[in-house]
mmCIF file of C-alpha atoms in Angstrom:
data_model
loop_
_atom_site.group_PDB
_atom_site.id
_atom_site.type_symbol
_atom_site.label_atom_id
_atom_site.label_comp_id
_atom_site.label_asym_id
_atom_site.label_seq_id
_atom_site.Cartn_x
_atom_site.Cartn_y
_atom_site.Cartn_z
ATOM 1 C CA UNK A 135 5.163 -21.587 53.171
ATOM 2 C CA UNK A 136 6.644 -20.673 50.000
ATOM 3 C CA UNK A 137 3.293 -22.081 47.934
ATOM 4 C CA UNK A 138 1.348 -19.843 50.129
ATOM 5 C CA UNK A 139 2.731 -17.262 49.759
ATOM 6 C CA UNK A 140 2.992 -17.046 46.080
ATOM 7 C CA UNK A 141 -0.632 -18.523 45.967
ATOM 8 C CA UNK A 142 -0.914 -14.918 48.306
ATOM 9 C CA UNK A 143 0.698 -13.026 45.854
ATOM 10 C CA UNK A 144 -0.641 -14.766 42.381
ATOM 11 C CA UNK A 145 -4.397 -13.420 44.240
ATOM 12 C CA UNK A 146 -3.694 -10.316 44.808
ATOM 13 C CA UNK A 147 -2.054 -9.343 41.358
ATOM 14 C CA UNK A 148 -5.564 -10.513 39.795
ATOM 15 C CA UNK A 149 -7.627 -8.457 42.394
ATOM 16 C CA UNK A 150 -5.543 -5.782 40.859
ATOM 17 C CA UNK A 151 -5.866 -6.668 37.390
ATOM 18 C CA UNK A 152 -9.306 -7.009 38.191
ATOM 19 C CA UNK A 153 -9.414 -3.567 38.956
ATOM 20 C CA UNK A 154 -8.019 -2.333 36.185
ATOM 21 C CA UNK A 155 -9.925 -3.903 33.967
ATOM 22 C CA UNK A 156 -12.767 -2.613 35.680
ATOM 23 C CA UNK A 157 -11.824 1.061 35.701
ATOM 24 C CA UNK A 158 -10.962 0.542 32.004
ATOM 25 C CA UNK A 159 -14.404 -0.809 30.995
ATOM 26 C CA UNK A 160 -16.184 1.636 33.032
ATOM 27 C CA UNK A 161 -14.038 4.328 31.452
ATOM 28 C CA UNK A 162 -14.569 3.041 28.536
ATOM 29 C CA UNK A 163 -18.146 2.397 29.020
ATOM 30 C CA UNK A 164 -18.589 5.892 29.921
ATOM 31 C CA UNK A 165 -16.701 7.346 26.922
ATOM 32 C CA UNK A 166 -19.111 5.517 25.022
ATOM 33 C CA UNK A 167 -22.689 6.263 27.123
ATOM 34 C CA UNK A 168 -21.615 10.695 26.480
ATOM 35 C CA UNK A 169 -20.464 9.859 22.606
ATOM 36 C CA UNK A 170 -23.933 8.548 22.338
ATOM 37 C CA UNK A 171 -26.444 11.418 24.217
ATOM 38 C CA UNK A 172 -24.065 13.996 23.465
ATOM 39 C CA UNK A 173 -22.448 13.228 20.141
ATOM 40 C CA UNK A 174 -19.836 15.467 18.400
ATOM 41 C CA UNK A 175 -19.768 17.724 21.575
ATOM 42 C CA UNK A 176 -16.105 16.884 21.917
ATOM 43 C CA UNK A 177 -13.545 17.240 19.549
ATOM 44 C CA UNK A 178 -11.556 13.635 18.443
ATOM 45 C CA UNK A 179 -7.772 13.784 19.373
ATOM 46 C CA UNK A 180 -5.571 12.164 16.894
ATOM 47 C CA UNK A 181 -1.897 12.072 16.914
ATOM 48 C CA UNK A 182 0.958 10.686 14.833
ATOM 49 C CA UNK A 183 1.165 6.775 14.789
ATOM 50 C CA UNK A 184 3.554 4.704 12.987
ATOM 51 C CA UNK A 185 5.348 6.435 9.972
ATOM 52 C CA UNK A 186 7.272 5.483 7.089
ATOM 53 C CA UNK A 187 9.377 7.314 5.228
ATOM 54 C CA UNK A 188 9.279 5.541 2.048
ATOM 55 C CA UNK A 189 6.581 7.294 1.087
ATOM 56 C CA UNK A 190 8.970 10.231 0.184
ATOM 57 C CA UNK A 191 6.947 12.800 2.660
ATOM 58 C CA UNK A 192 8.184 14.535 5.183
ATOM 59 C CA UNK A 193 6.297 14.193 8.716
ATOM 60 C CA UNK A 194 5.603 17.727 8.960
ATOM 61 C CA UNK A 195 3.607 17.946 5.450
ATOM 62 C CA UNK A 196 2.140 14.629 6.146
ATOM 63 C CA UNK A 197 0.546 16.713 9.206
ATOM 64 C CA UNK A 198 -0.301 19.575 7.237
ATOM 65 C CA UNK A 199 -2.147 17.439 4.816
ATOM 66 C CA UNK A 200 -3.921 16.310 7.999
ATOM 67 C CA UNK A 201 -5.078 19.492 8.948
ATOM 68 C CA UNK A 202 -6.556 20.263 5.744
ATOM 69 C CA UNK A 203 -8.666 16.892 5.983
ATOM 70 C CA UNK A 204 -9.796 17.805 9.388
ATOM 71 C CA UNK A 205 -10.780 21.153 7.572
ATOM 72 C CA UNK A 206 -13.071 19.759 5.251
ATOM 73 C CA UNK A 207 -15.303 18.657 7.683
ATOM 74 C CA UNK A 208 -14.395 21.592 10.430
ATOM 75 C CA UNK A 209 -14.754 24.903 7.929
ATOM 76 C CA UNK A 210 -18.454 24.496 6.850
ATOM 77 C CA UNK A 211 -20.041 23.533 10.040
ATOM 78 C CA UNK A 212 -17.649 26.023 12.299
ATOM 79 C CA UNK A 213 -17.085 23.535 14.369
ATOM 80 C CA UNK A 214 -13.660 21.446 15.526
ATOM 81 C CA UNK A 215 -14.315 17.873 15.499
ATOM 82 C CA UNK A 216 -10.741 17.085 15.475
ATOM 83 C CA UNK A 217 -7.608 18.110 16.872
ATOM 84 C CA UNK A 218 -4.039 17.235 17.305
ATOM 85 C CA UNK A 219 -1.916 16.405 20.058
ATOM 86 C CA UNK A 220 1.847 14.694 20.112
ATOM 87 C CA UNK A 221 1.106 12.966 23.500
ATOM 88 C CA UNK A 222 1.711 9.101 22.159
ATOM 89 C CA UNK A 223 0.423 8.544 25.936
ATOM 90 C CA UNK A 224 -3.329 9.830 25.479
ATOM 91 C CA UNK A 225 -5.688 7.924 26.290
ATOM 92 C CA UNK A 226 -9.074 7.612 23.632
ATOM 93 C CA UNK A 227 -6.818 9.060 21.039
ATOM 94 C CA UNK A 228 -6.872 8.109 17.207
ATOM 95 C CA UNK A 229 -3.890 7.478 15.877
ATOM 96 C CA UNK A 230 -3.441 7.519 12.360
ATOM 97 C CA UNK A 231 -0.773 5.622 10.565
ATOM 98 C CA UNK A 232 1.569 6.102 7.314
ATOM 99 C CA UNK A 233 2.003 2.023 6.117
ATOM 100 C CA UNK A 234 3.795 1.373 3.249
ATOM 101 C CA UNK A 235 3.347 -1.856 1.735
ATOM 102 C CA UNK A 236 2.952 -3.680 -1.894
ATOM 103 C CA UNK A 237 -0.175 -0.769 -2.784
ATOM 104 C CA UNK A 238 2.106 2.291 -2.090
ATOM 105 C CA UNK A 239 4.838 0.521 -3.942
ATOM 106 C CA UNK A 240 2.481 -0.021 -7.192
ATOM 107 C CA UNK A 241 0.817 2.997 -7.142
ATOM 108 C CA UNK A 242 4.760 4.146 -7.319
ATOM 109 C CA UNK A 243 5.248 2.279 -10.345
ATOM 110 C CA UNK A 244 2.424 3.845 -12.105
ATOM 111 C CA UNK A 245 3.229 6.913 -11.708
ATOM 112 C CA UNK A 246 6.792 6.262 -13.051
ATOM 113 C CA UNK A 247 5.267 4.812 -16.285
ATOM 114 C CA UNK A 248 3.056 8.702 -16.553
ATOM 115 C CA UNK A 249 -0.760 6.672 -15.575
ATOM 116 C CA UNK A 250 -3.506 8.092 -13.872
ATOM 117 C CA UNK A 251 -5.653 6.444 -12.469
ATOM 118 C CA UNK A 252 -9.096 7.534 -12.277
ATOM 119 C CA UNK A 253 -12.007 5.079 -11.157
ATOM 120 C CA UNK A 254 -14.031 5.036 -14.389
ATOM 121 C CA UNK A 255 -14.435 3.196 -17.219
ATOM 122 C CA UNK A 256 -12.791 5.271 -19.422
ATOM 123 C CA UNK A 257 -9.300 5.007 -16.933
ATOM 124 C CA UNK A 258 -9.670 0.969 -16.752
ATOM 125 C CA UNK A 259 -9.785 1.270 -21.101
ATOM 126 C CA UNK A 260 -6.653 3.208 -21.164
ATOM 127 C CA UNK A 261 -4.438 1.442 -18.423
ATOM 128 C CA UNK A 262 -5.866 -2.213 -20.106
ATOM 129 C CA UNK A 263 -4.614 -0.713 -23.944
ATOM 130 C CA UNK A 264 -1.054 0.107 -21.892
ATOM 131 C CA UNK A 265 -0.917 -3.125 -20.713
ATOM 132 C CA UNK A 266 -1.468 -4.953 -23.857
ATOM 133 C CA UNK A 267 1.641 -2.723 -25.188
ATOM 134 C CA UNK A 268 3.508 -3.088 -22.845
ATOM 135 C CA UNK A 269 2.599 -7.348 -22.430
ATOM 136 C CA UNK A 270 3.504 -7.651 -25.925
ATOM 137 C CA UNK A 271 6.486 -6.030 -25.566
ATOM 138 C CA UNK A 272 7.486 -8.104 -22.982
ATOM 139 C CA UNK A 273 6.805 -11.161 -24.393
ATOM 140 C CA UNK A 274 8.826 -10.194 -27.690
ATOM 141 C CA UNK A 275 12.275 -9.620 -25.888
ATOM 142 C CA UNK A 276 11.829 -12.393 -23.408
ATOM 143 C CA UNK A 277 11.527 -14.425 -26.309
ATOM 144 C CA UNK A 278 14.950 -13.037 -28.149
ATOM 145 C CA UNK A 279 16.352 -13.442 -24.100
ATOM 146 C CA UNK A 280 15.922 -16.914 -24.383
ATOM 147 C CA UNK A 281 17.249 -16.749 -27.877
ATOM 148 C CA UNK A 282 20.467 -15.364 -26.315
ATOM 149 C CA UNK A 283 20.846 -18.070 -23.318
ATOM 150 C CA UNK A 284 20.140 -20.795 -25.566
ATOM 151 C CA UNK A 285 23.446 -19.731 -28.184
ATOM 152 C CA UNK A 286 24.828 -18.991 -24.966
ATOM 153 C CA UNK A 287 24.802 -22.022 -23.297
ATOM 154 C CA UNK A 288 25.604 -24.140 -26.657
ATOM 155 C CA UNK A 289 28.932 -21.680 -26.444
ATOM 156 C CA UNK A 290 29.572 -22.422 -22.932
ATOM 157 C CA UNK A 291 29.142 -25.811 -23.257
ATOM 158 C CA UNK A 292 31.531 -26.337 -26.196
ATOM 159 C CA UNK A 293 33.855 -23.961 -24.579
ATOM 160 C CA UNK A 294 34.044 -26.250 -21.375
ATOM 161 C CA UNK A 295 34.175 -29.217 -23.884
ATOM 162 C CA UNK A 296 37.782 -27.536 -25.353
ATOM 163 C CA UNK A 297 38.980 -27.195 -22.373
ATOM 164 C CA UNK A 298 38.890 -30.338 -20.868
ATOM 165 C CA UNK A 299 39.689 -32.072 -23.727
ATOM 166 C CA UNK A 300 43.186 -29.988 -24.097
ATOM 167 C CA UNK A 301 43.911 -30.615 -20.046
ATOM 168 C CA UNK A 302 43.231 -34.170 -20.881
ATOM 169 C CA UNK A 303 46.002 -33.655 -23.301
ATOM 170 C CA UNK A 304 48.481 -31.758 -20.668
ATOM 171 C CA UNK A 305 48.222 -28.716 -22.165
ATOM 172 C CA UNK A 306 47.098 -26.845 -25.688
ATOM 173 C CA UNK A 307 49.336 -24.898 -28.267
ATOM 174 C CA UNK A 308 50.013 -21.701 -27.907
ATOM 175 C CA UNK A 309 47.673 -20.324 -30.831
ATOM 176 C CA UNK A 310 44.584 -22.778 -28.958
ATOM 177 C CA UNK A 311 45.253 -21.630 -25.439
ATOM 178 C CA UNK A 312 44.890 -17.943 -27.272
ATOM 179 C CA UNK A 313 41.579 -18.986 -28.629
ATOM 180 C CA UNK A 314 40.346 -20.501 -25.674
ATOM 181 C CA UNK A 315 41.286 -17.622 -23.373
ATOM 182 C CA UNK A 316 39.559 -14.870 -25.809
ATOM 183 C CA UNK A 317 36.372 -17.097 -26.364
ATOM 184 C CA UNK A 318 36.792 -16.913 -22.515
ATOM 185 C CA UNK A 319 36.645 -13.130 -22.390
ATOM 186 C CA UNK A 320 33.743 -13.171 -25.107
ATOM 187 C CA UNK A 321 31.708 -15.098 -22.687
ATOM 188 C CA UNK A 322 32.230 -13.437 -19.721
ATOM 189 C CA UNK A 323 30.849 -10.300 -21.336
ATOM 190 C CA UNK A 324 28.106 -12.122 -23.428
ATOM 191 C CA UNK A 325 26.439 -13.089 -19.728
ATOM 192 C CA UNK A 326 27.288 -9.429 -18.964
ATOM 193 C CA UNK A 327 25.262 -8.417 -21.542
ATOM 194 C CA UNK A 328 22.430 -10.973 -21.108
ATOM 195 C CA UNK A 329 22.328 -10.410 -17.313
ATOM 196 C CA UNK A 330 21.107 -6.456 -17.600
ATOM 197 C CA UNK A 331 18.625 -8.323 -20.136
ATOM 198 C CA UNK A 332 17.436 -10.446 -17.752
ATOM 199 C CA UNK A 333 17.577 -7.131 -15.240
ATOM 200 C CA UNK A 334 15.697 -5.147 -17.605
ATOM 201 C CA UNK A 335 13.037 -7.874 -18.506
ATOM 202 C CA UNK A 336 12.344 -8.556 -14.375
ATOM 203 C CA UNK A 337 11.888 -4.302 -14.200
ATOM 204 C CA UNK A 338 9.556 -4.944 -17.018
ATOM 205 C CA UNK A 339 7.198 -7.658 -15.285
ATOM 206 C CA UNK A 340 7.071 -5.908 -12.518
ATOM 207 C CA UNK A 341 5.676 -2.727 -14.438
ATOM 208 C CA UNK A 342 3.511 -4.758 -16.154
ATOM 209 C CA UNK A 343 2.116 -6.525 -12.576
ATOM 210 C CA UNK A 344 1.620 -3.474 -11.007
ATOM 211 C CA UNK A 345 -0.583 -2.599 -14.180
ATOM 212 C CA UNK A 346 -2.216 -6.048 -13.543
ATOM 213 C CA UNK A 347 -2.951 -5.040 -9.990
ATOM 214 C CA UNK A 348 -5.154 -1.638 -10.506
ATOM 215 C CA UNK A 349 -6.435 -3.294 -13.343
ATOM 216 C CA UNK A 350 -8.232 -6.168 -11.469
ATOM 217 C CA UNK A 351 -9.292 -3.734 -9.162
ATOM 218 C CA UNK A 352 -10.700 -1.276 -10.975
ATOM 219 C CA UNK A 353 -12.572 -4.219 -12.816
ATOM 220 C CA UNK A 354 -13.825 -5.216 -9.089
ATOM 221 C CA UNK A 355 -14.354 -2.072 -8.284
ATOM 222 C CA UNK A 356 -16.494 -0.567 -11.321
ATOM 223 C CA UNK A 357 -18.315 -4.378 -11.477
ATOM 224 C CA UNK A 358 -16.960 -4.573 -14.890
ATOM 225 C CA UNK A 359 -17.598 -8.547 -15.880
ATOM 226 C CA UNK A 360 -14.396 -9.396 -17.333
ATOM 227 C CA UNK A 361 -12.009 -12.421 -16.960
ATOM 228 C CA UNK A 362 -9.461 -11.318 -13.636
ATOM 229 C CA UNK A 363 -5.797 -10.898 -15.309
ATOM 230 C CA UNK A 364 -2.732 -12.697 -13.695
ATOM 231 C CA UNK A 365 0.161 -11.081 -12.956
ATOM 232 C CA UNK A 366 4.025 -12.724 -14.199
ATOM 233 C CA UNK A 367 5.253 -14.432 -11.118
ATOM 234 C CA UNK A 368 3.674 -14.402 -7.795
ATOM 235 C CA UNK A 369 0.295 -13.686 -8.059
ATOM 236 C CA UNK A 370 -1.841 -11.384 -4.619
ATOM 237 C CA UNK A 371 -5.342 -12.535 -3.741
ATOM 238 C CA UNK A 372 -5.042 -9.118 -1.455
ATOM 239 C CA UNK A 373 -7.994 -6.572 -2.172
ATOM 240 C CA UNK A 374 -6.449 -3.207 -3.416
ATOM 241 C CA UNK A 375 -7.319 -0.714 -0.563
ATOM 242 C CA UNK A 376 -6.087 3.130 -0.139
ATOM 243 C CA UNK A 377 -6.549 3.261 3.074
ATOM 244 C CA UNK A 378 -8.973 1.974 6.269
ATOM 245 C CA UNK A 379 -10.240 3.180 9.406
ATOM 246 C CA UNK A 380 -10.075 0.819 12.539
ATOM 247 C CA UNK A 381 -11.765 0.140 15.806
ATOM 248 C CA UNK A 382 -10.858 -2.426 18.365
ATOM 249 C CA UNK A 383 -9.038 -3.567 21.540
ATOM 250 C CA UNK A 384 -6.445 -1.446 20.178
ATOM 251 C CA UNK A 385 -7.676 1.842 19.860
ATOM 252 C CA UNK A 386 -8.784 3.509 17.044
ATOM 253 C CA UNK A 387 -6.474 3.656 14.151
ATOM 254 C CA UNK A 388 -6.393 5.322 10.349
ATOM 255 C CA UNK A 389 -3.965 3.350 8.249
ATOM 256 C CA UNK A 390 -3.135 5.281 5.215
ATOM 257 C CA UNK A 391 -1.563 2.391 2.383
ATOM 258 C CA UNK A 392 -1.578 4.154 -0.724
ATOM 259 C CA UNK A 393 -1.858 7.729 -2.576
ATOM 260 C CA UNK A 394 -0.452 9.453 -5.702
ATOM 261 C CA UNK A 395 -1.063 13.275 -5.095
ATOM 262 C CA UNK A 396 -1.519 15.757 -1.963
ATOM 263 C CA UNK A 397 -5.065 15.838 -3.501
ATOM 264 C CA UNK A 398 -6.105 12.041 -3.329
ATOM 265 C CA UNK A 399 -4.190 11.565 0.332
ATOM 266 C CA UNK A 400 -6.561 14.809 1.721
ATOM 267 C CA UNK A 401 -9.944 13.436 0.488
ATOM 268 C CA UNK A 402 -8.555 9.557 1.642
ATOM 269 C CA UNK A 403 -8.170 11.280 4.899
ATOM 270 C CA UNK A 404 -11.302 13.202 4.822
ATOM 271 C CA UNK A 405 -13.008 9.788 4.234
ATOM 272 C CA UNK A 406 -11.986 8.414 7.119
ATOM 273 C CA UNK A 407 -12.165 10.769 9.164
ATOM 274 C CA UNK A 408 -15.749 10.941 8.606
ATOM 275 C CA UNK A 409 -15.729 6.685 9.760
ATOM 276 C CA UNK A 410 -14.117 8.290 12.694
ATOM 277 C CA UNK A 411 -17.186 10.443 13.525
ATOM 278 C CA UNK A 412 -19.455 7.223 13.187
ATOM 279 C CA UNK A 413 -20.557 8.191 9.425
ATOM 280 C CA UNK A 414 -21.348 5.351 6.708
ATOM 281 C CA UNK A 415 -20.911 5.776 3.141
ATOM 282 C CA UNK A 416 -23.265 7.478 0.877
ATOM 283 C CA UNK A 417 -24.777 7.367 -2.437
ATOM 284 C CA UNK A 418 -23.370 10.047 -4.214
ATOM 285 C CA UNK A 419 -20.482 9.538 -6.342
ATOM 286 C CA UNK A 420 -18.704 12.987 -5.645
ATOM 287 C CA UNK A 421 -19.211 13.082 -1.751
ATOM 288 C CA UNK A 422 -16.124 12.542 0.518
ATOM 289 C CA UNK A 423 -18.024 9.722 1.641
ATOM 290 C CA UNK A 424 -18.838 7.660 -0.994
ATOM 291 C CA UNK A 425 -17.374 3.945 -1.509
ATOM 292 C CA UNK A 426 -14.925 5.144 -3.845
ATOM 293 C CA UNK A 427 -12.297 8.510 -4.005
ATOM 294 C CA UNK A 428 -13.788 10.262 -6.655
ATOM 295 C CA UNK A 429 -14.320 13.486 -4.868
ATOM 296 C CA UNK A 430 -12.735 16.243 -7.007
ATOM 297 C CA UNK A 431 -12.814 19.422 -5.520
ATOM 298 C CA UNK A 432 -12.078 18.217 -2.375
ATOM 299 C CA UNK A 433 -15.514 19.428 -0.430
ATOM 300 C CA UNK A 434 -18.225 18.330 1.393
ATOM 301 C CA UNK A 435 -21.290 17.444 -0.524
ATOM 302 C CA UNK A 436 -25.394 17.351 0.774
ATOM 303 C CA UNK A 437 -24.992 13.685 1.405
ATOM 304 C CA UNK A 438 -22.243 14.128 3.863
ATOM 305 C CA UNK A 439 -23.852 17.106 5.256
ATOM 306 C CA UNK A 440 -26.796 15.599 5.601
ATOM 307 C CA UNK A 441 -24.737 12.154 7.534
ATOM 308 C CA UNK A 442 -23.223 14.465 9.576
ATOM 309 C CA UNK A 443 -25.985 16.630 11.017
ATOM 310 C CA UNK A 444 -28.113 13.688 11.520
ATOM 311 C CA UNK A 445 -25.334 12.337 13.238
ATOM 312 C CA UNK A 446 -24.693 15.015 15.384
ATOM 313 C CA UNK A 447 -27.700 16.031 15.495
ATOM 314 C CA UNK A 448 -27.420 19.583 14.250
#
């Protein structure tokens, strides 16, 4: 009885999840049949997704920088392809996302050490010269750090050496226990000294592997045939991306990794927004939708006018 009726019950919850996957596809399916005889005709409704507030913005300029990315595509053609909405329940909505991860926390590093980086030959020359500084640096106090810990350690050593010598002994003069007690106090603030060394020299590598980083990439990036350079310590076979529009089971999704100014986060936006409206990238080197950000002014060009109307069919 009790089999049965579970084996009752166990039916009827897939006949129902049967259903809904069925009104999902079909919705879905539909969604997709209108995008595709009657594209652009509706605008794209995006909302806030996961945000982190590493990134030292606030949520409410983060949107505002938004809005000016849906504006660079909006103002010329008078049209609103995109628009907001702080339902996290809407269904066919793009959600775009504020990630912070090892890209965000480089790109934080340059900018601490006054770089910017520019994708160009000319930027790769200047950030590879700082590295070489800064490498050779490097390498010249950790070699007077291991200077230190080797004198160190001979003075530790010896110092442990006195002491068990005089316990062996039950105890040492007065004038020796002195000694032993100051070269004590010498020590302690000896590894004082050569731990903010150490500090200073990790704060160092890592400035110097976040240089390793964007250089790499740029050399990927710009096809420059050079030999890739290896960062001190742990070394990432992860490809340097800004940022990355998605589409899956999920949803559609615009994770945003990495950015140094309001300027390069609106035309990273911009970018993939126009992914969002089913655009490619182009051959021109200053359009919002080329390969690479090196839009400057921040508007559309005749390549992604061009995308868009043939896209849209306008």
């Amino acid at each position: 009885m009790f089999y049965k009726l579970f084996r009752n019950i166990v039916v009827l919850a897939l006949v129902s999840l049967s259903a809904f996957v069925f009104y999902q596809s079909s919705k879905d399916l539909w969604a997709d049949l209108y995008e595709k005889y009657f594209p652009c005709q509706k605008p794209i409704y995006y909302t806030l997704g996961f945000f982190d507030t590493r990134f030292g913005i606030k949520e409410k300029d983060f949107l505002i920088n938004i809005k000016k990315a849906e504006d660079v595509w909006e103002v010329p053609f008078t049209r609103e392809f995109f628009k907001y909405s702080d339902d996290q329940n809407l269904e066919n909505v793009l959600k775009i996302n504020l990630v912070y991860d090892y890209r965000q926390e480089i790109t934080s590093k340059i900018k601490a050490l006054g770089i910017v980086v520019d994708q160009n030959r000319a930027s790769y020359d200047e950030i590879k010269s700082k590295y070489e500084l800064l490498q050779k640096e490097y390498l010249a106090n950790k070699k007077d750090y291991e200077a230190l810990v080797s004198v160190f350690q001979a003075r530790q050593d010896k110092y442990v050496e006195q002491v068990n010598y005089w316990n062996k002994k039950g105890g040492a003069p007065q004038d020796v226990f002195d000694a032993i007690n100051a070269e004590a106090q010498s020590l302690k603030k000896e590894f004082e000294r050569i731990k903010k060394i150490e500090n200073n020299l990790n704060d160092d590598a890592s400035d110097i592997n976040a240089l390793v980083s964007v250089i790499n990439d740029l050399a990927h990036t710009l096809n420059i045939n050079v030999a890739k350079l290896n960062n001190i310590g742990e070394v990432r076979g992860e490809e340097f991306t800004q940022g990355e529009y998605t589409e899956g089971s999920l949803g559609e999704e615009i994770n945003v990794f990495e950015f140094s100014t309001k300027e390069k986060l609106i035309r990273l936006l911009a970018h993939e927004f126009g992914h969002a409206l089913g655009l490619l990238h182009v051959e021109d080197r200053e359009a919002i939708m080329y390969r690479l950000n090196e839009n400057k002014d921040g508007k559309l060009k005749e390549d992604d006018i061009n995308a868009l109307k043939a896209k849209c069919g306008i």
